[in-house]
Amino acid sequence: VLGGKARKYRISERTEDRVLSEAKRIGFTPNQIASSLRLRKTNTIGLVIPDISNIFFATVARCIETEARKRGYFIMLCDSQENPRIEEESIRLLRNRNIDGLIISPVGMIGKSLQAMRDSGFPVVLLDRYFPGLDIPYVTSENHQGAYEATKRLCALGHRRIACIRGLPDSSSSRDRVRGYRDALVEQGIEIDRSLIVGDDFSERCGYLETKLLLQKRKRPTAIFSLGNLTSFGAMRAIKEGGLSVPEDVSLVSFDDHYYSEFLRTPLTAVSQQVDEFGLFAVKLLYDQLDGDAKAVEDGISLPTKFVERASIRDLNSGG
Amino acid sequence: VLGGKARKYRISERTEDRVLSEAKRIGFTPNQIASSLRLRKTNTIGLVIPDISNIFFATVARCIETEARKRGYFIMLCDSQENPRIEEESIRLLRNRNIDGLIISPVGMIGKSLQAMRDSGFPVVLLDRYFPGLDIPYVTSENHQGAYEATKRLCALGHRRIACIRGLPDSSSSRDRVRGYRDALVEQGIEIDRSLIVGDDFSERCGYLETKLLLQKRKRPTAIFSLGNLTSFGAMRAIKEGGLSVPEDVSLVSFDDHYYSEFLRTPLTAVSQQVDEFGLFAVKLLYDQLDGDAKAVEDGISLPTKFVERASIRDLNSGG
DNA sequence: TTGTATGCGTTATCAG
DNA sequence: CTGATAACGCATACAA
């Protein structure tokens, strides 16, 4: 009766009512742990994210939580701190706890490991980053296209020395954005200067350090393309500290756009991602696997980006 | 042996090794669900937050997750969306799942309900908001003091008509900040104009709408004190839309300070909170309860704030 | 329709 | 030291 299957077992209404009212009287609440053990289903999704305090992931997490709840799932949150060891450990512990599925924005080289999980029938969805060659469903942005457009625009404004502060070099998002950047330069006949492609991770500190160094070069870049929202703030900090201004001394473009961008000292030109859709699709892709054949799921989705031009880039043609 | 209690049961080393190596060979992983059922302990903490995409809560959540993990706990994340119904439902479901404790930034009037949980021995910690009169441990900022200082400073600069955009009126943080604001005004001999105390929640939209209205008044306020980071952005949006500037046309102070503040068009004066400490203390307070006597725990902690003055407030004395 | 028995995987107890 | 057994609370199959 408590399971809502009174009908199925053709329990008399009188009995059903008696059970229900007595249950309410003593405040009976079903123990989900016991249920989970019995049914081998926890209604829990593991969410492993490099940095939940990053506004991008925080926004995605919110959507995922909301969407998951609608479908009756809980979120077990793990912040891998962009640390492969913590990430691996988190996955292990989550699996011990019999989560029903995993949504992860991977940091380490765990493609094969995730693929193995998936092959064994365990639902996995990648967030923001994917593994080329493996068929694990993912949701990401059209990183190449977004970076390509942004870089092309900088070129059109006369920039030739454009630096690129990338995030975690091993991540697909970073790689694809760098590719887009390079392709745009090559297309414009600009030689790639590898010393202008810098950065190790998506942290503010990284943006700061790399920008510091870039600004000290004999031939200082006229524009900086920063591939993460935190690195962009790091870049701004370094620029400000050096007594320089955007865009007079250096133009700045950021991948990833958020509500603060237009209110900055110099409104920031940025490649905007469909952040809300990230969460929606992630849960959808996971749910499709939970629902039925874990393997018969589309291999991934790339969401279009939008180039939002604001005052942070300068036209070198007109200005001289 | 697998439980690490070989010693206790005086198992021979040989046997222990045999068991351990065989376990590794077949890849044995203990089922935490079964363990949880048996032990009545899930090593899971429920975290219920009004909006995980708000940078304040996101930052706190990160600290909580990190700190909890250190102590072997997992985080079950629920976003109540500042909706009391969702909040209540979340708590109910979390308890069905036998979480070991709850960290919550409450939205609704659930003080008595939480107190009852606590009285029954269930560990609870309040985040950012507390319930006066009840003895549920909490961690919050010295909201009154922080708001008092900020308002006093505005007065010192010659402001007399200072609006206050509060958040959720029922929350202690909002109430205490408004009290600090009022106390400062009263102390300066300024009459409280209730039409200048506005706002219903901590959303961007709220800040926007209320600022729109404030700016239309015949006697427009010379300064706005916004009690949340999102409402501050709403205020900025409305001010910008009205073709006005900060601080020339209106001064702006925000409760809650983050990394972007100094990079805004007009660097934002703000009351800075010790965000990282929030998470630390929350987990500590919870852990003290998990550890021992749930009731023998300090009743709460208020962390000092820091007034960070930037260009967003104008001196009416000197300027004329 | 209703009552009863079994097992999910661990842990604890207790007798050997 | 070791093996057998019960119990955590629920869901299901089967007997009544």
XYZ file of C-alpha atoms (C1' of nucleotides) in Angstrom:
672
model
C 0.000 0.000 0.000
C 2.720 2.455 0.980
C 4.419 1.789 -2.313
C 1.374 3.146 -4.086
C 0.614 -0.234 -5.540
C -2.598 -0.906 -3.690
C -4.336 -1.150 -6.975
C -1.960 -3.623 -8.429
C -2.412 -6.003 -5.545
C -6.120 -5.276 -5.383
C -6.144 -4.198 -1.774
C -9.515 -3.149 -0.416
C -9.994 0.571 -0.127
C -10.874 0.193 3.490
C -7.587 -1.485 4.253
C -5.705 1.020 2.156
C -7.211 3.885 4.074
C -6.495 2.242 7.371
C -2.869 1.728 6.424
C -2.470 5.240 5.073
C -3.999 6.965 8.040
C -2.080 4.895 10.525
C 1.088 5.627 8.599
C 0.403 9.304 8.839
C -0.495 9.021 12.498
C 2.812 7.559 13.533
C 4.686 9.598 10.941
C 5.999 6.705 8.946
C 8.652 7.560 6.421
C 10.064 4.940 4.115
C 13.764 4.314 4.505
C 15.266 5.021 1.123
C 18.516 3.362 2.041
C 16.833 0.042 2.555
C 14.897 0.569 -0.623
C 18.075 1.378 -2.490
C 19.713 -1.763 -1.228
C 16.818 -3.889 -2.251
C 16.182 -2.286 -5.646
C 19.785 -1.569 -6.471
C 18.830 1.952 -7.333
C 19.689 5.042 -5.340
C 18.049 7.752 -7.419
C 21.258 9.644 -7.023
C 23.448 11.226 -9.649
C 27.083 11.973 -9.013
C 28.220 15.388 -10.176
C 31.958 15.883 -10.357
C 33.099 19.373 -11.206
C 36.509 21.071 -11.235
C 35.402 24.151 -9.314
C 31.893 24.739 -8.107
C 32.741 28.326 -7.147
C 33.398 29.139 -10.790
C 30.289 30.944 -11.943
C 30.138 28.825 -15.072
C 29.999 25.533 -13.233
C 27.852 26.962 -10.473
C 25.245 27.976 -13.018
C 25.393 24.624 -14.738
C 25.142 22.850 -11.408
C 22.023 24.751 -10.545
C 20.349 23.708 -13.766
C 21.403 20.134 -13.307
C 20.079 20.027 -9.781
C 16.777 21.546 -10.799
C 16.359 19.269 -13.755
C 17.409 16.177 -11.849
C 15.002 16.910 -9.044
C 12.146 17.118 -11.508
C 12.907 13.565 -12.427
C 13.247 12.420 -8.864
C 17.014 12.344 -8.637
C 19.365 13.747 -6.065
C 22.771 15.255 -6.703
C 25.868 14.094 -4.909
C 28.304 16.941 -5.416
C 32.061 16.523 -5.676
C 34.494 19.328 -6.351
C 37.587 17.825 -7.905
C 39.492 21.090 -7.500
C 40.941 20.518 -10.936
C 42.973 17.753 -9.350
C 43.019 14.380 -11.140
C 43.719 12.507 -7.933
C 40.741 13.954 -6.144
C 38.698 13.344 -9.239
C 39.575 9.695 -9.450
C 38.985 9.164 -5.774
C 35.626 10.896 -6.019
C 34.492 8.641 -8.821
C 35.549 5.584 -6.898
C 33.719 6.599 -3.774
C 30.633 7.621 -5.676
C 30.488 4.241 -7.354
C 30.816 2.467 -4.029
C 27.748 4.354 -3.065
C 25.886 2.961 -6.008
C 25.030 6.192 -7.723
C 22.819 5.565 -10.718
C 24.789 7.765 -13.062
C 27.595 10.245 -13.368
C 27.852 13.715 -14.821
C 31.413 14.862 -14.904
C 33.568 17.612 -16.235
C 36.772 15.616 -16.377
C 40.171 16.927 -15.396
C 42.465 13.951 -15.744
C 43.028 11.498 -18.542
C 40.225 9.256 -17.469
C 38.650 8.678 -20.825
C 39.283 4.963 -21.000
C 38.236 4.464 -17.443
C 34.928 6.236 -18.065
C 34.460 4.378 -21.295
C 34.865 1.127 -19.428
C 32.251 2.154 -16.917
C 29.938 3.033 -19.715
C 30.610 -0.177 -21.588
C 29.637 -2.076 -18.498
C 26.276 -0.339 -18.677
C 26.849 2.486 -16.257
C 25.420 5.833 -17.426
C 27.951 8.623 -17.882
C 27.701 12.090 -19.368
C 30.592 14.446 -19.924
C 30.182 18.112 -19.245
C 32.015 20.835 -21.133
C 34.865 18.491 -21.986
C 34.836 15.320 -24.026
C 37.236 12.657 -25.184
C 37.752 12.428 -28.929
C 37.647 8.885 -30.180
C 35.584 7.559 -27.308
C 31.840 7.408 -27.500
C 30.795 8.845 -24.187
C 27.861 11.229 -24.502
C 28.823 14.822 -23.820
C 27.493 18.322 -23.888
C 29.824 21.141 -24.745
C 29.985 24.400 -26.660
C 31.087 24.838 -30.224
C 34.424 25.827 -28.844
C 36.284 25.821 -32.104
C 33.761 27.977 -33.848
C 33.442 30.377 -30.930
C 37.176 30.904 -30.633
C 37.535 31.132 -34.369
C 34.979 33.924 -34.640
C 36.457 35.879 -31.786
C 39.965 35.659 -33.160
C 38.837 36.505 -36.641
C 37.184 39.623 -35.331
C 40.378 40.668 -33.587
C 42.252 40.193 -36.830
C 39.701 42.275 -38.687
C 40.385 45.064 -36.233
C 44.007 44.949 -37.235
C 45.479 42.832 -34.467
C 48.441 40.722 -35.436
C 50.006 39.811 -32.148
C 47.195 38.096 -30.315
C 48.010 36.118 -27.207
C 45.931 33.203 -26.041
C 45.695 32.217 -22.390
C 44.395 28.737 -22.431
C 43.080 26.664 -19.580
C 43.982 23.105 -18.757
C 45.838 22.140 -21.952
C 44.547 18.582 -21.891
C 40.908 19.507 -21.791
C 38.995 19.333 -25.021
C 37.454 22.731 -24.438
C 40.872 24.300 -24.151
C 42.230 22.376 -27.114
C 39.317 23.167 -29.365
C 39.410 26.831 -28.494
C 43.107 26.998 -29.198
C 42.500 25.276 -32.497
C 39.856 27.811 -33.387
C 42.249 30.566 -32.503
C 45.028 29.085 -34.590
C 42.826 28.370 -37.545
C 41.643 31.949 -37.611
C 45.193 33.261 -37.501
C 46.362 30.910 -40.202
C 43.451 31.898 -42.372
C 44.511 35.520 -42.029
C 48.023 34.624 -42.981
C 49.370 35.354 -39.541
C 52.175 33.170 -38.356
C 51.534 31.307 -35.136
C 53.820 32.496 -32.372
C 53.891 29.667 -29.879
C 55.216 31.921 -27.170
C 51.879 33.682 -27.269
C 49.928 30.553 -26.378
C 50.268 30.207 -22.641
C 48.573 28.960 -19.491
C 48.113 25.717 -17.580
C 44.717 25.858 -15.978
C 41.520 27.871 -15.709
C 42.391 29.680 -12.488
C 42.501 33.398 -11.846
C 46.091 33.060 -10.779
C 47.028 31.522 -14.079
C 45.494 34.413 -15.998
C 47.327 36.831 -13.781
C 50.747 35.240 -14.060
C 50.610 34.685 -17.767
C 49.389 38.182 -18.459
C 52.162 39.593 -16.307
C 54.659 37.776 -18.482
C 52.963 38.665 -21.727
C 52.996 42.339 -20.872
C 56.721 42.244 -20.224
C 57.624 40.946 -23.637
C 59.668 43.210 -25.893
C 56.977 42.816 -28.492
C 53.908 43.034 -26.358
C 50.727 41.497 -27.798
C 48.063 43.996 -28.819
C 45.285 41.652 -27.776
C 44.724 38.869 -25.302
C 42.190 36.107 -25.786
C 41.524 34.510 -22.437
C 39.795 31.148 -22.514
C 38.092 31.141 -19.143
C 36.125 33.577 -17.035
C 38.541 33.416 -14.114
C 41.644 33.742 -16.254
C 40.070 36.873 -17.699
C 39.882 38.424 -14.260
C 43.468 37.425 -13.673
C 44.385 39.168 -16.894
C 42.510 42.284 -15.815
C 44.322 42.259 -12.511
C 47.720 42.063 -14.181
C 46.824 44.745 -16.683
C 45.600 47.056 -13.975
C 48.633 46.376 -11.844
C 50.869 47.251 -14.756
C 49.174 50.603 -15.027
C 47.745 49.740 -18.419
C 44.232 50.013 -19.738
C 41.822 47.985 -21.782
C 41.478 48.501 -24.685
C 43.902 51.397 -25.123
C 47.001 49.402 -24.276
C 45.746 45.916 -24.864
C 42.493 44.460 -26.117
C 40.835 41.679 -24.157
C 38.390 38.992 -25.177
C 37.091 36.314 -22.877
C 35.644 32.942 -23.596
C 32.587 32.577 -21.372
C 30.288 35.492 -20.727
C 28.387 36.339 -17.573
C 26.137 38.981 -16.151
C 28.939 41.134 -14.830
C 30.636 41.566 -18.215
C 28.768 44.656 -19.285
C 29.326 46.374 -15.968
C 33.084 46.116 -15.945
C 35.346 49.143 -16.104
C 35.727 48.299 -19.738
C 32.770 46.212 -20.757
C 34.188 42.867 -21.734
C 33.940 41.350 -25.174
C 33.150 37.708 -24.722
C 32.095 34.458 -26.318
C 28.830 33.616 -24.662
C 27.859 30.024 -23.981
C 24.360 28.657 -23.509
C 25.037 27.810 -19.914
C 21.502 26.897 -18.938
C 21.196 24.475 -21.799
C 24.281 22.676 -20.570
C 22.518 21.403 -17.505
C 19.344 20.586 -19.335
C 21.051 18.483 -21.943
C 23.375 16.820 -19.482
C 20.487 15.516 -17.440
C 18.566 14.602 -20.556
C 21.455 12.587 -21.953
C 21.937 10.880 -18.635
C 18.271 10.170 -18.266
C 18.106 8.570 -21.679
C 20.715 6.136 -20.461
C 19.076 5.542 -17.100
C 15.849 4.957 -18.839
C 16.782 2.415 -21.360
C 19.691 1.082 -23.292
C 22.712 2.813 -21.835
C 24.550 2.377 -25.071
C 21.920 3.478 -27.565
C 22.451 7.128 -26.817
C 23.556 9.886 -29.166
C 27.207 10.533 -28.777
C 27.095 14.176 -27.838
C 25.913 17.666 -28.461
C 27.704 20.930 -29.146
C 25.849 24.109 -28.367
C 26.407 27.228 -30.478
C 28.138 30.193 -28.932
C 27.500 33.855 -29.462
C 30.122 36.534 -29.906
C 29.210 39.545 -27.810
C 31.256 42.554 -28.747
C 31.761 45.218 -26.125
C 34.266 47.969 -25.525
C 37.233 45.838 -24.558
C 38.641 45.506 -28.049
C 40.207 48.339 -29.974
C 40.203 48.970 -33.678
C 43.822 49.357 -34.689
C 42.882 50.334 -38.219
C 41.039 53.527 -37.413
C 42.865 54.543 -34.267
C 46.241 54.301 -35.950
C 39.550 -7.996 7.566
C 38.085 -5.746 4.877
C 36.788 -3.479 7.573
C 40.331 -2.888 8.706
C 39.688 -4.640 11.969
C 41.937 -7.584 11.452
C 43.857 -6.587 14.512
C 40.841 -6.365 16.698
C 39.779 -9.888 15.883
C 43.349 -11.106 15.981
C 43.317 -12.498 12.470
C 46.565 -14.052 11.336
C 48.605 -11.915 9.005
C 48.701 -14.699 6.529
C 44.950 -14.842 6.354
C 44.701 -11.089 6.210
C 47.044 -10.948 3.265
C 45.209 -13.704 1.498
C 41.922 -11.915 1.922
C 43.324 -8.563 0.869
C 45.044 -9.836 -2.233
C 42.052 -11.851 -3.323
C 39.848 -8.825 -2.776
C 42.062 -6.780 -5.012
C 42.220 -9.545 -7.578
C 38.501 -9.711 -8.103
C 38.126 -5.955 -7.590
C 35.957 -6.141 -4.548
C 34.375 -2.881 -3.489
C 32.311 -2.664 -0.341
C 28.720 -1.667 -0.881
C 28.253 1.502 1.110
C 24.502 1.286 0.832
C 24.403 -1.980 2.677
C 26.839 -0.614 5.180
C 24.715 2.473 5.649
C 21.653 0.368 6.236
C 23.370 -1.742 8.800
C 25.247 1.058 10.568
C 22.534 3.656 10.266
C 25.123 6.056 9.026
C 25.429 7.343 5.485
C 28.419 9.655 5.788
C 26.371 12.123 3.865
C 25.560 15.714 4.669
C 22.580 17.458 3.168
C 23.289 20.946 1.879
C 20.239 23.069 1.141
C 20.929 26.424 -0.410
C 18.688 29.103 -1.919
C 20.726 29.543 -5.080
C 23.891 27.668 -5.827
C 24.602 29.885 -8.835
C 24.952 32.887 -6.533
C 28.679 33.410 -6.186
C 28.352 33.760 -2.445
C 26.722 30.386 -1.941
C 28.822 28.772 -4.625
C 31.962 29.803 -2.811
C 30.617 28.616 0.505
C 29.523 25.343 -1.041
C 32.987 24.734 -2.358
C 34.494 25.179 1.065
C 31.907 22.971 2.638
C 32.463 20.233 0.124
C 36.218 20.384 0.555
C 36.030 20.404 4.302
C 33.427 17.665 4.438
C 35.430 15.433 2.167
C 38.431 15.748 4.443
C 36.317 14.226 7.156
C 34.957 11.503 4.947
C 31.570 12.998 4.223
C 29.702 13.476 0.984
C 27.484 16.380 0.062
C 23.947 15.927 -1.156
C 23.159 19.227 -2.824
C 19.701 20.767 -2.941
C 18.904 24.149 -4.455
C 15.754 25.436 -2.810
C 15.465 28.247 -5.342
C 14.480 30.534 -2.516
C 11.205 28.641 -2.461
C 9.946 27.446 0.938
C 7.982 24.607 -0.598
C 10.980 23.198 -2.414
C 12.992 23.698 0.720
C 10.623 21.760 2.896
C 10.338 18.971 0.391
C 14.116 18.784 0.094
C 14.549 18.412 3.819
C 11.947 15.698 3.934
C 13.516 13.718 1.142
C 16.996 14.151 2.526
C 15.887 12.808 5.865
C 14.269 9.800 4.220
C 17.666 9.139 2.831
C 19.140 9.100 6.280
C 21.617 11.902 5.863
C 23.760 12.260 8.951
C 23.377 15.998 9.208
C 22.054 19.103 7.546
C 23.607 22.404 6.613
C 20.981 24.812 5.441
C 20.522 28.418 4.542
C 16.824 28.579 5.328
C 14.250 30.392 3.253
C 10.965 29.614 4.935
C 9.826 29.874 8.510
C 11.121 26.482 9.410
C 12.793 27.361 12.667
C 10.597 25.251 14.898
C 10.744 22.346 12.528
C 14.538 22.441 12.496
C 14.629 22.881 16.236
C 12.531 19.772 16.602
C 14.906 17.826 14.412
C 17.773 19.036 16.479
C 16.035 18.272 19.741
C 15.563 14.736 18.556
C 19.323 14.512 18.206
C 19.693 15.246 14.528
C 22.648 17.540 13.709
C 21.726 20.818 12.026
C 23.718 23.920 11.196
C 22.309 27.132 9.802
C 24.200 29.019 7.165
C 24.086 32.774 6.773
C 20.670 32.961 8.382
C 19.606 32.015 11.883
C 16.489 31.980 14.002
C 16.510 34.275 16.999
C 15.239 32.582 20.112
C 16.009 29.074 18.938
C 19.266 27.409 19.762
C 20.305 25.966 16.457
C 24.009 26.444 15.753
C 24.660 28.886 12.952
C 27.392 30.691 11.135
C 26.716 34.137 9.793
C 28.317 37.549 9.373
C 28.107 40.406 11.772
C 25.383 41.766 9.579
C 24.240 44.510 11.870
C 27.717 45.861 12.389
C 28.603 45.618 8.710
C 25.498 47.468 7.577
C 25.868 49.984 10.356
C 29.403 50.889 9.333
C 28.518 51.186 5.680
C 25.542 53.406 6.359
C 27.460 55.526 8.789
C 30.096 56.127 6.184
C 27.465 57.231 3.687
C 26.106 59.647 6.257
C 29.568 60.994 6.890
C 29.824 61.751 3.215
C 26.727 63.893 3.520
C 24.069 61.471 2.334
C 20.675 61.923 3.900
C 18.378 60.065 1.571
C 19.802 56.583 1.552
C 17.706 53.781 0.124
C 18.067 50.211 1.236
C 17.263 47.293 -1.051
C 16.880 44.379 1.235
C 16.654 40.730 0.404
C 14.150 38.229 1.704
C 12.583 40.289 4.514
C 12.129 37.278 6.762
C 15.746 36.229 6.708
C 17.860 37.167 9.670
C 20.641 38.419 7.436
C 18.278 40.839 5.760
C 16.692 41.889 9.023
C 19.979 42.453 10.805
C 21.387 44.444 7.941
C 18.306 46.636 7.822
C 18.588 47.141 11.557
C 22.195 48.200 11.181
C 21.167 50.604 8.471
C 18.376 52.079 10.573
C 20.483 52.341 13.687
C 23.130 54.266 11.812
C 20.558 56.675 10.398
C 18.901 57.202 13.751
C 22.241 57.847 15.330
C 22.860 60.548 12.758
C 19.522 62.060 13.506
C 18.114 61.148 10.138
C 14.488 60.221 10.054
C 13.726 56.767 8.689
C 11.793 56.965 5.450
C 10.085 53.613 5.129
C 9.478 54.128 1.451
C 13.233 53.890 1.001
C 13.424 50.392 2.448
C 12.380 48.121 -0.385
C 12.833 44.660 -1.881
C 11.489 41.147 -1.418
C 14.298 38.789 -2.236
C 17.967 38.572 -3.141
C 17.498 38.290 -6.891
C 18.965 40.460 -9.613
C 15.467 41.200 -10.818
C 14.484 42.526 -7.434
C 17.417 44.910 -7.385
C 16.521 46.052 -10.854
C 12.840 46.674 -10.225
C 13.301 48.429 -6.931
C 16.044 50.644 -8.249
C 13.889 51.566 -11.226
C 11.222 52.727 -8.820
C 13.626 54.488 -6.499
C 15.099 56.488 -9.340
C 11.666 57.704 -10.378
C 10.831 59.233 -7.045
C 10.392 63.011 -6.902
C 12.999 63.052 -4.195
C 15.456 60.575 -5.536
C 17.798 58.980 -2.994
C 21.412 60.070 -3.241
C 22.665 56.651 -2.268
C 21.538 53.058 -2.490
C 22.623 50.342 -0.095
C 21.985 46.997 -1.707
C 22.019 44.011 0.598
C 22.980 41.268 -1.812
C 25.467 40.783 -4.610
C 22.818 40.036 -7.208
C 20.552 42.907 -6.195
C 23.569 45.162 -6.629
C 23.877 44.096 -10.239
C 20.172 44.685 -10.673
C 20.655 48.167 -9.297
C 23.515 48.791 -11.681
C 21.397 47.647 -14.582
C 18.577 50.011 -13.673
C 20.948 52.903 -13.123
C 22.635 52.310 -16.440
C 19.324 51.945 -18.206
C 18.202 55.252 -16.747
C 21.220 56.903 -18.242
C 22.615 57.693 -14.829
C 26.058 57.082 -13.395
C 27.590 55.859 -10.205
C 28.575 57.750 -8.145
C 27.797 61.065 -9.890
C 24.041 60.581 -9.858
C 23.696 58.024 -7.151
C 26.119 56.312 -4.802
C 26.040 52.557 -4.458
C 27.161 50.247 -1.695
C 26.754 46.500 -1.746
C 26.649 43.996 1.042
C 28.847 41.082 -0.046
C 32.050 41.662 -1.900
C 33.617 39.517 -4.605
C 36.546 39.460 -6.928
C 34.816 41.386 -9.673
C 34.041 44.444 -7.516
C 37.224 46.319 -8.182
C 36.972 45.760 -11.914
C 33.554 47.253 -12.363
C 32.927 50.384 -14.373
C 32.796 52.147 -11.069
C 34.638 50.009 -8.559
C 32.048 48.966 -6.046
C 32.130 49.864 -2.389
C 31.140 46.776 -0.479
C 30.873 45.053 2.857
C 33.121 42.061 2.538
C 32.281 38.796 4.268
C 34.691 36.051 5.242
C 33.154 33.674 2.785
C 35.709 30.906 3.104
C 35.351 30.824 6.854
C 31.632 30.247 6.454
C 32.147 26.808 5.042
C 34.867 25.916 7.476
C 32.835 26.792 10.512
C 29.656 25.257 9.180
C 31.309 21.887 8.778
C 33.075 22.251 12.089
C 29.856 23.005 13.923
C 28.149 20.113 12.234
C 30.997 17.787 12.929
C 30.972 18.643 16.593
C 27.410 17.445 16.669
C 28.048 14.337 14.602
C 30.920 13.528 16.830
C 29.354 13.756 20.196
C 26.492 15.266 22.048
C 24.377 16.904 19.403
C 23.061 19.346 21.927
C 26.258 20.378 23.680
C 27.315 22.627 20.843
C 27.948 26.357 20.905
C 24.959 28.195 19.647
C 26.531 30.027 16.783
C 29.213 32.235 15.402
C 29.187 35.645 13.742
C 32.119 36.509 11.545
C 33.330 40.108 11.303
C 32.880 41.963 8.043
C 35.170 44.468 6.419
C 34.102 47.698 4.783
C 35.920 48.098 1.497
C 35.582 51.582 0.141
C 35.923 52.072 -3.567
C 34.846 54.690 -6.061
C 31.119 53.994 -6.021
C 30.287 56.456 -3.278
C 30.454 60.200 -3.657
C 31.322 62.813 -1.083
C 28.440 65.262 -1.082
C 30.247 67.592 1.288
C 33.144 68.432 -0.935
C 31.471 68.089 -4.295
C 28.776 70.566 -3.338
C -7.332 -9.874 -1.072
C -4.128 -10.836 2.815
C -0.179 -12.899 5.460
C 4.427 -14.870 5.272
C 9.054 -15.799 3.838
C 13.309 -14.550 1.418
C 17.194 -11.731 0.060
C 19.726 -7.175 -1.001
C 25.385 -6.732 1.367
C 27.170 -5.369 5.722
C 28.293 -5.631 10.441
C 27.989 -7.548 15.088
C 27.505 -11.246 18.112
C 28.387 -15.588 19.778
C 29.714 -20.030 20.090
C 33.442 -22.959 18.633
C 41.523 -16.911 15.559
C 37.244 -18.814 12.630
C 32.582 -19.911 11.044
C 27.670 -19.440 11.442
C 23.748 -16.480 12.109
C 20.820 -12.508 12.891
C 19.288 -7.922 11.731
C 19.154 -3.240 9.259
C 14.051 -1.922 6.272
C 12.147 -2.706 2.096
C 10.200 -5.228 -2.130
C 8.705 -9.273 -4.152
C 7.133 -13.873 -4.875
C 4.239 -17.194 -3.191
C 0.999 -19.379 -0.202
C -3.250 -19.009 2.083
